[in-house]
XYZ file of C-alpha atoms in Angstrom:
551
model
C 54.990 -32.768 1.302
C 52.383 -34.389 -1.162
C 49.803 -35.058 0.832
C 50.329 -31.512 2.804
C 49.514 -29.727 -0.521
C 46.571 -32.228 -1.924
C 45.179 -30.302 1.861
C 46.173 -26.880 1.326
C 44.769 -27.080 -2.527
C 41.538 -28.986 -1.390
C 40.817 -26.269 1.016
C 40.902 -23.586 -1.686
C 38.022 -24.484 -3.548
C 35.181 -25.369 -0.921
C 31.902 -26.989 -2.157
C 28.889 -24.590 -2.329
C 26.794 -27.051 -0.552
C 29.092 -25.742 2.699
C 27.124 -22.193 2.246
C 24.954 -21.395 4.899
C 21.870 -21.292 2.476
C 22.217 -25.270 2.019
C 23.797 -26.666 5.091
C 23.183 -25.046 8.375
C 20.382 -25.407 10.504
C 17.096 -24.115 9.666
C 14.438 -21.605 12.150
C 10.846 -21.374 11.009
C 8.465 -19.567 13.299
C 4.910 -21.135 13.288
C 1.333 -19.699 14.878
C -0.148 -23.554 14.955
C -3.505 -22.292 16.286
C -3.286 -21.196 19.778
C 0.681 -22.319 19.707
C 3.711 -19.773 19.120
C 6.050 -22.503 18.286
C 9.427 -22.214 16.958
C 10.743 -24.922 14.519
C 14.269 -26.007 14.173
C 15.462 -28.365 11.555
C 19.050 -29.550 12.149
C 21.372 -29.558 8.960
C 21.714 -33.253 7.669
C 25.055 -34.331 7.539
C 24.579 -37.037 5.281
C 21.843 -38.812 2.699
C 20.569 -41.014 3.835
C 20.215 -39.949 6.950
C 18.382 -38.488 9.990
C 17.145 -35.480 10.578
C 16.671 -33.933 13.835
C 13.254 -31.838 14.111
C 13.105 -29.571 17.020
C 9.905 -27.452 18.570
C 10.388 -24.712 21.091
C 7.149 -23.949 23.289
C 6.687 -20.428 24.898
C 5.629 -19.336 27.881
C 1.557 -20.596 28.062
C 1.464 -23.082 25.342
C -0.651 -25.837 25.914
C 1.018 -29.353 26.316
C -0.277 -32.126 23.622
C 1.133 -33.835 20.769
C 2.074 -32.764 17.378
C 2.548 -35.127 14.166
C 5.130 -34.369 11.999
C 5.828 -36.073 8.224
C 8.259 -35.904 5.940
C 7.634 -35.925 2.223
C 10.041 -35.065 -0.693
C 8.646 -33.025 -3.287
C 11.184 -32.465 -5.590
C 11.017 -34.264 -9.499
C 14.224 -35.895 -10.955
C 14.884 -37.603 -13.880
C 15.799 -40.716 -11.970
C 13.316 -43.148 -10.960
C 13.084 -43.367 -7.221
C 10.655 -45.145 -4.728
C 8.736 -43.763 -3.150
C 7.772 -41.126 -5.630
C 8.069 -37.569 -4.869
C 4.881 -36.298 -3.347
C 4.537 -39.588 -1.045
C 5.497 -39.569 2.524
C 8.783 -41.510 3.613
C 8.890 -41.244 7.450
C 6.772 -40.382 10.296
C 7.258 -38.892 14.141
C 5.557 -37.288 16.704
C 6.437 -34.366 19.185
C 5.032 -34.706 22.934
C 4.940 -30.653 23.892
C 4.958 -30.688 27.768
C 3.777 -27.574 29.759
C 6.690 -26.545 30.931
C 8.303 -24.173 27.909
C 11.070 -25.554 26.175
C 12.576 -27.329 23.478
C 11.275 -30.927 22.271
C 12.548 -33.003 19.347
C 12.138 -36.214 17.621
C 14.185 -37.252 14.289
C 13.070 -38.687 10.978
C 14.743 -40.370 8.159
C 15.440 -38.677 4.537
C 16.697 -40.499 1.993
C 17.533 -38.443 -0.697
C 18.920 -34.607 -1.450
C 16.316 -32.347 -2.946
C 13.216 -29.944 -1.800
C 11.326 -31.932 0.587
C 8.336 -30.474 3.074
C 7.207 -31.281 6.574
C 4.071 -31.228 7.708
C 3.580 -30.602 11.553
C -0.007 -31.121 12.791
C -1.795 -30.387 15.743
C -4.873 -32.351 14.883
C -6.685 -29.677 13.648
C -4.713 -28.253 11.279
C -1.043 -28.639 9.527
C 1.663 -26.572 8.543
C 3.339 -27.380 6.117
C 7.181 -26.270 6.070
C 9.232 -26.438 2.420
C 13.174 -27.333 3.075
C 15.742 -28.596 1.320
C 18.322 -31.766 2.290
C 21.825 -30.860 -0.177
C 24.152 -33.164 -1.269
C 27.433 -33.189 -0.857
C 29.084 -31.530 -4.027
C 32.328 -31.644 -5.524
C 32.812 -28.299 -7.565
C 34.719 -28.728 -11.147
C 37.795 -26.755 -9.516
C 37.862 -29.701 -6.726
C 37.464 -32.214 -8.972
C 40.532 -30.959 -10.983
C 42.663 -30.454 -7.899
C 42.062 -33.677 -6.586
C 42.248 -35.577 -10.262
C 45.786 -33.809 -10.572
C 46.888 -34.747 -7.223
C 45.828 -38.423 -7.641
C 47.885 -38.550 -11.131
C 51.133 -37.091 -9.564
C 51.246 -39.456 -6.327
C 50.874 -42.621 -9.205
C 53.499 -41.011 -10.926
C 55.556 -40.184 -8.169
C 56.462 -43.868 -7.225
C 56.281 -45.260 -10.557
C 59.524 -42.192 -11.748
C 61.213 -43.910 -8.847
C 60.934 -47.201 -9.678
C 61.832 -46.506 -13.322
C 64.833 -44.328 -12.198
C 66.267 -47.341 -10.150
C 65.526 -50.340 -12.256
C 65.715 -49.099 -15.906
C 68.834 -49.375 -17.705
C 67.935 -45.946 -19.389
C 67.334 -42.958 -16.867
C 65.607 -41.491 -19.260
C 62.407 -43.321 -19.424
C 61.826 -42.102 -15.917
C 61.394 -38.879 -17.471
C 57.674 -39.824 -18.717
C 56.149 -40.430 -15.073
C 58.209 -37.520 -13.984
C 56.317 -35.376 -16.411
C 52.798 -36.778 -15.448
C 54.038 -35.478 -11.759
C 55.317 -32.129 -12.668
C 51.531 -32.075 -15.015
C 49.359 -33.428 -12.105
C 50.735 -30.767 -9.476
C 50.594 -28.090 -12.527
C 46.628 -29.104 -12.969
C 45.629 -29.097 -9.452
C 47.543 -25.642 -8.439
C 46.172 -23.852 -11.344
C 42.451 -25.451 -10.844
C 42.945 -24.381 -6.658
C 44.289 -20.692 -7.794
C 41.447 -20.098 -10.583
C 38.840 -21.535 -8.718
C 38.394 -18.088 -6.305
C 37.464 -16.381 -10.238
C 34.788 -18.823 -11.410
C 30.954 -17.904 -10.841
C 29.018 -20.392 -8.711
C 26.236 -21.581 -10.801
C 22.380 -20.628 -9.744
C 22.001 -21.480 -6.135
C 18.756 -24.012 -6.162
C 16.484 -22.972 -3.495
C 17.871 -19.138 -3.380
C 18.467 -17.940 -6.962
C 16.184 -20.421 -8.330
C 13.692 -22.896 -7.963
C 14.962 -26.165 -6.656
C 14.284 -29.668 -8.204
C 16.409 -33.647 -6.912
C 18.866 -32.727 -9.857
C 19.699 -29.239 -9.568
C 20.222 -29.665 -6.015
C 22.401 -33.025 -6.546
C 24.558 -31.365 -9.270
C 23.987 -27.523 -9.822
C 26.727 -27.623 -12.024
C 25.053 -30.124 -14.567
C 22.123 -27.377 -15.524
C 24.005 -25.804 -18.169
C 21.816 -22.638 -17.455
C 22.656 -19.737 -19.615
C 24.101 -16.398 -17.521
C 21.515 -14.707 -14.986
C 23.058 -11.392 -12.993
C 19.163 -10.523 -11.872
C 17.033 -13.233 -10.260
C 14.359 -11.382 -8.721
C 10.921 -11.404 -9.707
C 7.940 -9.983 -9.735
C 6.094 -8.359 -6.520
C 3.284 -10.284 -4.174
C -0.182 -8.893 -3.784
C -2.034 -10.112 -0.992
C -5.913 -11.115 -0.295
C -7.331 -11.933 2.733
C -10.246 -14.457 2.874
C -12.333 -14.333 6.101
C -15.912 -15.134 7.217
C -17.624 -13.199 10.301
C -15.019 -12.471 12.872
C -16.414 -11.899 16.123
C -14.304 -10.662 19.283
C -13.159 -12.805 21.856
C -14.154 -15.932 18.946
C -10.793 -17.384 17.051
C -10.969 -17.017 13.732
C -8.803 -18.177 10.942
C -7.780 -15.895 8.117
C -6.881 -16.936 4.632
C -3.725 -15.766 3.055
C -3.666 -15.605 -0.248
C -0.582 -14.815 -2.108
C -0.374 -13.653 -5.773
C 2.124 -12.580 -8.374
C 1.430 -9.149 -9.308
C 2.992 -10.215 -12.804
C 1.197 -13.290 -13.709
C -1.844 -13.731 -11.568
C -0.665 -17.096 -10.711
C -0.397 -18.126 -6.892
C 2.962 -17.597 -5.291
C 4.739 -20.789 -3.922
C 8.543 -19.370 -3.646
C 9.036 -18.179 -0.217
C 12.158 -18.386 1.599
C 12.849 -18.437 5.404
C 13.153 -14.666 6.086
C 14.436 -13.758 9.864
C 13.437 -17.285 10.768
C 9.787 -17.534 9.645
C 8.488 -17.375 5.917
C 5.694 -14.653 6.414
C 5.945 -12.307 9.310
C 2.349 -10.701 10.124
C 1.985 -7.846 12.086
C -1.626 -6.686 13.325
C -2.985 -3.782 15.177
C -5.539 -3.595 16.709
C -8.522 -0.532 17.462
C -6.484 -0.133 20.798
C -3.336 -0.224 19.454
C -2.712 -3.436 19.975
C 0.151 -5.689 18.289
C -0.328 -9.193 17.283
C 3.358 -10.369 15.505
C 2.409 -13.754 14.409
C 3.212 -16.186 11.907
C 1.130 -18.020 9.414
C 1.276 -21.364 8.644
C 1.403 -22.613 5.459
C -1.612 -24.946 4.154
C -1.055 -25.288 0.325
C 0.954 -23.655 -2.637
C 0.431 -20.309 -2.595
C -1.917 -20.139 0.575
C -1.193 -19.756 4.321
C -3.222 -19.159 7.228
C -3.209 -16.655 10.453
C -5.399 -17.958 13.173
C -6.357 -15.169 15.377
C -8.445 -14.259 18.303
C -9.239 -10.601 18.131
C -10.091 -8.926 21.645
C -12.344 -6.313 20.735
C -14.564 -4.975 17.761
C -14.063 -2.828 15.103
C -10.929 -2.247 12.471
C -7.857 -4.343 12.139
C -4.311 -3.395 9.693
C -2.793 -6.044 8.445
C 0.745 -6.569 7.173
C 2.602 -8.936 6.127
C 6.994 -9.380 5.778
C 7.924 -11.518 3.370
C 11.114 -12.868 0.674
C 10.407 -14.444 -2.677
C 13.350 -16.628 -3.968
C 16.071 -14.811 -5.668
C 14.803 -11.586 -4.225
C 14.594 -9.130 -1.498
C 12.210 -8.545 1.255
C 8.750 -7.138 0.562
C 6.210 -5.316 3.227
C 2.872 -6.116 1.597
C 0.311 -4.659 3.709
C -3.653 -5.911 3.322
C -5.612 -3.635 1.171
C -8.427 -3.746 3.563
C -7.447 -4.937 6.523
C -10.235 -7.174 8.103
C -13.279 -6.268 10.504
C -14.181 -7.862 13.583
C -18.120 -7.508 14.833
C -18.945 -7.370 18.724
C -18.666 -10.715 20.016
C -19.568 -12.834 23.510
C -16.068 -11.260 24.908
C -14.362 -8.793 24.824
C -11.432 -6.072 26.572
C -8.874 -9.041 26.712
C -5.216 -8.954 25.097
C -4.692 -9.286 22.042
C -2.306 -12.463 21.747
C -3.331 -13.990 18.535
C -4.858 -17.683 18.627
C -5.117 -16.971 22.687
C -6.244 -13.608 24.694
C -5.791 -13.665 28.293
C -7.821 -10.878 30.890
C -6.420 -7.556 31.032
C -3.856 -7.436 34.170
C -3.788 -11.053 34.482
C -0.815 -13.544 34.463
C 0.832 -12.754 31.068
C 2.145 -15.276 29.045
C 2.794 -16.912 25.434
C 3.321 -14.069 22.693
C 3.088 -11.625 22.847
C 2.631 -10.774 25.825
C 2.533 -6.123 26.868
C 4.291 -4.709 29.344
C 2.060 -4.265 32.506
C 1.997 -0.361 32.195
C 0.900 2.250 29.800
C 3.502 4.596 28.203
C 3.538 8.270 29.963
C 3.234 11.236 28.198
C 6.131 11.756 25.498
C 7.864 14.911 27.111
C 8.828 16.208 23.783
C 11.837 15.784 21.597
C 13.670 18.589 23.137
C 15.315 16.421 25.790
C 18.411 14.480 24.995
C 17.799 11.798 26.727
C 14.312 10.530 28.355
C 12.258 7.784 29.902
C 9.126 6.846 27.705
C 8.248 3.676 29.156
C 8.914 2.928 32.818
C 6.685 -0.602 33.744
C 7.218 -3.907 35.019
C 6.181 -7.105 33.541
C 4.151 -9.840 35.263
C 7.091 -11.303 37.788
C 8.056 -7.429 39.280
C 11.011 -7.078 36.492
C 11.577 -3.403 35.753
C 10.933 -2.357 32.067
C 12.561 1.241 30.747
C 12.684 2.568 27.489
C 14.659 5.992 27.290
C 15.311 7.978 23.429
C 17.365 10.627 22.652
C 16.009 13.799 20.490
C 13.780 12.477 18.233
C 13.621 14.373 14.955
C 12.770 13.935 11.557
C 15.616 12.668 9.108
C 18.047 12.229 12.617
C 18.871 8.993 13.437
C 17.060 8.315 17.114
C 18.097 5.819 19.519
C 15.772 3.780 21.489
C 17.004 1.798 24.192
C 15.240 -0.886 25.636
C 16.702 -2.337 29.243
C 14.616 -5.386 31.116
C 16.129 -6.384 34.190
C 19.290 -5.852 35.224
C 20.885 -9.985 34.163
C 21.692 -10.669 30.717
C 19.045 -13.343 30.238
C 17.070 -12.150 27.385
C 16.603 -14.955 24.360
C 16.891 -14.524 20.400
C 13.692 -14.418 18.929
C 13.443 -14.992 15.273
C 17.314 -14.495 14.994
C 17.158 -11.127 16.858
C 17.702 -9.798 20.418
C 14.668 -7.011 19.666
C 12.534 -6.264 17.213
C 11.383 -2.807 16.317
C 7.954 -1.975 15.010
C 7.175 1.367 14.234
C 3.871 3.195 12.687
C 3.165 6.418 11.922
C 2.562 9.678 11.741
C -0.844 8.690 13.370
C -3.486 11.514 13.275
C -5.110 12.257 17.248
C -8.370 9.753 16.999
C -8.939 6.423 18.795
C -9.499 4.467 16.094
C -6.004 2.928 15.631
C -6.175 0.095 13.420
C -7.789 2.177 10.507
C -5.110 5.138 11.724
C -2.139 2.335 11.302
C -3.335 1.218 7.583
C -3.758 4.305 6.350
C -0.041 5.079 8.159
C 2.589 6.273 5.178
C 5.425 4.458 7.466
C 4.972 0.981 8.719
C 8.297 -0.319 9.839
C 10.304 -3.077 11.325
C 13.877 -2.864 12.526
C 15.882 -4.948 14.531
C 18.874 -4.760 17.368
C 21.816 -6.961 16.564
C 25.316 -5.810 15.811
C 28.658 -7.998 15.914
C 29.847 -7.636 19.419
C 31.339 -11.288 20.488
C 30.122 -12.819 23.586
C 33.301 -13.735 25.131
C 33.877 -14.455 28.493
C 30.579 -14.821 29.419
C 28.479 -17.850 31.306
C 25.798 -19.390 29.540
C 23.202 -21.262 30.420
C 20.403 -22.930 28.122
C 16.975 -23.460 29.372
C 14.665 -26.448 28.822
C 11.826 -28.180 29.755
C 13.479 -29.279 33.110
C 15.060 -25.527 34.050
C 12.632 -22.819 32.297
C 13.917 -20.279 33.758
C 17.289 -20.329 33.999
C 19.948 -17.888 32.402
C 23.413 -16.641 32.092
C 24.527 -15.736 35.464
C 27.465 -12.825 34.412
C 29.200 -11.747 32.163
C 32.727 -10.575 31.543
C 33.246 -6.521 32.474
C 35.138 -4.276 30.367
C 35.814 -1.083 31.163
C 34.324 2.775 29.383
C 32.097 2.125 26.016
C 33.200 -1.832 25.965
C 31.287 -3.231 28.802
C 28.589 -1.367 27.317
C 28.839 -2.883 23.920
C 28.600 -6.157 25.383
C 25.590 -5.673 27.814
C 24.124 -4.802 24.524
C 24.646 -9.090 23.416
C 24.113 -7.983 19.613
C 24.039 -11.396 18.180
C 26.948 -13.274 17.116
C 26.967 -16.542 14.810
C 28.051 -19.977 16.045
C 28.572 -23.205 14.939
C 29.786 -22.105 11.498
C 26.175 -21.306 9.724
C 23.872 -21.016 12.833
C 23.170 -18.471 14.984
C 22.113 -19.074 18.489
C 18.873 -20.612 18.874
C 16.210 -19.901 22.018
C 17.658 -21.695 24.260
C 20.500 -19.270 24.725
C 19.291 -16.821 27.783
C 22.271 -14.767 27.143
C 22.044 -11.432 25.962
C 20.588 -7.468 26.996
C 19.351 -6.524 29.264
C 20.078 -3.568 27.253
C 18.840 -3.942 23.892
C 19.105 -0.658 21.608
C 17.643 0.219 18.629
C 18.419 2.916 15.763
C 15.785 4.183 13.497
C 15.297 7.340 11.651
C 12.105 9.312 11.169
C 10.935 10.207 7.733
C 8.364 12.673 8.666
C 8.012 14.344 11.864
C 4.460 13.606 14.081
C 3.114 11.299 16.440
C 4.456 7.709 16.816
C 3.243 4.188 17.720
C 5.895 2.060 18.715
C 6.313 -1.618 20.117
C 9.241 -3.137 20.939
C 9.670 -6.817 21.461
C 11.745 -9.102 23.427
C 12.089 -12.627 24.521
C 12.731 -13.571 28.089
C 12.125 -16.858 29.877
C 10.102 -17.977 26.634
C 8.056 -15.123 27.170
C 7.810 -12.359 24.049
C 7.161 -9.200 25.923
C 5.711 -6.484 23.619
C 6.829 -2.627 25.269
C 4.421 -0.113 23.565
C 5.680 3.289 23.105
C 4.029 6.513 21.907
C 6.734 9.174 20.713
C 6.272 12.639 19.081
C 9.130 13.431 16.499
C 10.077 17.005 15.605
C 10.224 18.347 12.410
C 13.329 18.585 11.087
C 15.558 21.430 9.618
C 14.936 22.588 5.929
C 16.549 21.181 3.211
């Protein structure tokens, strides 16, 4: 009966190095030049240890071999060897052609912010993460400290009860029983009522001895950790079209002036850039990062003229910021040009479409106007013959509209940055051609998602890799009425505790909705992206919303 409490009690009072923000795996999109790669860093069980590093290739990405190095970066008061700042382990990555997932594992040795550098051999990303230790709270300590004292106790009263020739003296062990179980109950039952301390990494910044012991700090009480706003600069020289380019990121505190090195892993990357072309074009990429406070967006822009910028980010013990460029950047008439826009790679209009992201092979029709309940904006195919529709119901302004998104007919669509769909949405646009300028100048620029908690039970998965690229869940269990229609929608469930379902799952859709409400009635740019086959297919949408009823 002992031991069965000392189990119950234990479980009370779990150790916040179990939250997902410190132990489960970690997603970080990366544009690596002309690669879309995702990377996946398995949570380390133990320190030392390995950890597993995982890259997922798309559809189009070249084969070769990426470096990757670990380095922890964190200072402590202990002296350890190698010093933070030096590397401790090295690996490489051989990326076939055939899309995937490839790993390779390295060694950590100690808990604390480390970073890893992936390179391509022309330039590196480099990825901040933390390894956590495995922390007893105070409330565990007492709960297992009073359930240690009362099972000495416990056969010590015994003895004493049978051998002493006074009964009484078994009374003192006794009492250190009944005081053990007293310590450790009331330690398990207040533990739910005390604060965690500053989560290092989250709420603040993390060093090797916060993140050992964040209960040793001693730090005075914070209820707001957010700080100040980013301002962004972009650094370029000449772009020309059809040339790659890389763009300089530079991130700044609007507060301080000083360069901003606190980003978190936001919807699976750490800065989310969306650009739009003169055509209306969408580039979602992600920018590497090449120092503190500076990151880098290698592009290939199709065509001249005016490009928006803007940018999706978290500080650390904050929320999420849109920062859109200022300027924007300028590209002049190059070699090339009329290809698609596809960031560090542009492939010929009407051509095999692959990598990310890749458009729909068919332009939007004509938005019949908002007066129809339900309608077809988008009705295309992509590259392989799969049918594309996007239908809407009455769009007006400050009325929730629903956009609905179905590819195929099999539920073999792939989570891309966490999500089944993403959602980006710019306007009112006035009538000219010239849509980047029209897009930065936009008063709504906005990104949404499709996910929901509908379960995904009952239905037959399959995960693709770099021996079966294109195979997917086969079917899935059928409901009856507004059920079966829930799950065809596969909005994104958790597994494995902290982690959601990585790329690899080709479960979900092929309906995949989307809810968004208007601000201000007008004319609409819309693209909405999905994965499938480790393909990102970007639908474009126009749509003209209504104005709404007085207020």
């Amino acid at each position: 009966m002992l031991f069965a409490s000392v189990g119950a009690f234990a479980a009370a009072a779990p150790a916040a190095a179990d939250s997902p923000a410190a132990g489960g795996d970690l997603s970080i999109a990366q544009t690596l030049g002309d690669r879309e790669l995702t990377v996946v860093l398995r949570r380390v069980t133990s320190v030392p240890g390995p950890l597993q590093v995982e890259v997922v290739t798309h559809a189009g990405t070249a084969a070769g071999r990426l470096t990757i190095e670990v380095t922890p970066t964190g200072v402590s008061s202990a002296a350890r060897r190698p010093a933070p700042g030096a590397p401790t382990d090295h690996g490489a990555i051989d990326l076939g052609a055939t899309p995937g997932m490839y790993s390779t594992t390295v060694w950590v040795d100690r808990a604390g912010p480390w970073e890893l550098a992936v390179g391509d051999g022309s330039r590196t990303a480099r990825i901040p993460f933390l390894v956590p230790a495995q922390i007893a709270t105070p409330p565990e300590r007492f709960v297992y400290g009073g359930f240690v004292v009362a099972g000495v106790a416990l056969p010590v009263a015994a003895v004493v009860a049978i051998r002493a020739r006074r009964s009484a003296w078994a009374l003192v062990p006794a009492a250190g029983v009944v005081a053990g179980v007293a310590v450790a109950v009331t330690a398990a039952v207040l533990s739910a009522t005390l604060p965690l301390p500053p989560q290092p990494g989250v709420q603040v910044d993390p060093d090797a001895d916060n993140v050992a012991d964040p209960y040793a700090a001693q730090q005075p009480r914070i209820s707001d950790f957010s700080r100040p706003p980013v301002l962004l600069a972009v650094v370029a020289e000449s772009i020309r079209a059809g040339e790659a380019a890389d763009l300089d990121l530079d991130l700044v505190d609007a507060a301080t002036g000083n360069r901003v090195d606190d980003l978190i892993v936001h919807d699976d990357a750490l800065i989310h850039a969306l650009v739009v072309g003169p055509s209306g074009q969408l580039a979602h990429l992600h920018p590497i990062r090449t120092g503190p406070g500076r990151y880098q967006l290698h592009v290939t822009a199709p065509e001249p003229g005016h490009y928006a910028l803007s940018t999706e980010l978290v500080r650390r013990g904050g929320g999420v910021q849109t920062v859109r460029a200022a300027t924007g950047f300028d590209v002049a008439v190059g070699a090339t040009s009329g290809r698609e826009f596809t960031g560090g790679r542009s492939t010929p209009p009407g051509g095999a479409q692959s990598g990310l992201p890749t458009r729909a092979h068919a332009s939007a029709p004509a938005d019949r106007g908002p007066q129809d309940a339900h309608r077809t904006l988008v009705a295309s195919a992509d590259s392989d013959g799969t049918p594309i529709t996007v239908t809407a119901t009455a769009a007006v302004a400050g009325v929730p509209t629903t956009l609905t998104a179905k590819v195929g007919d099999r539920p073999e669509l792939q989570p891309w940055l966490g999500m089944v769909g993403h959602l980006v949405v710019a306007g009112p646009l006035p009538g000219d051609n010239d849509l980047g300028t029209a897009v930065q100048n936009a008063p709504i620029w906005g990104h949404a998602h499709s996910m929901g908690a509908m379960s995904m039970g009952g239905m037959a998965m399959e995960t693709p890799g770099p021996d079966s690229g294109t195979t997917a869940a086969d079917h899935m269990s059928h409901g009856s009425g507004s059920s079966a229609e829930l799950a065809e929608a596969m909005l994104m469930p958790s597994a494995n505790g902290d982690s959601p379902p990585d790329e690899t799952v080709a479960a979900y859709g092929p309906t995949v909705p989307f809810t968004y409400t208007f601000a201000l009635p007008g004319r609409y740019r819309l693209w909405l992206q999905v994965e499938r086959r480790y393909t990102v297919l970007t639908i474009p949408v126009v749509l003209d919303v209504a104005p709404g009823s007085a207020r």
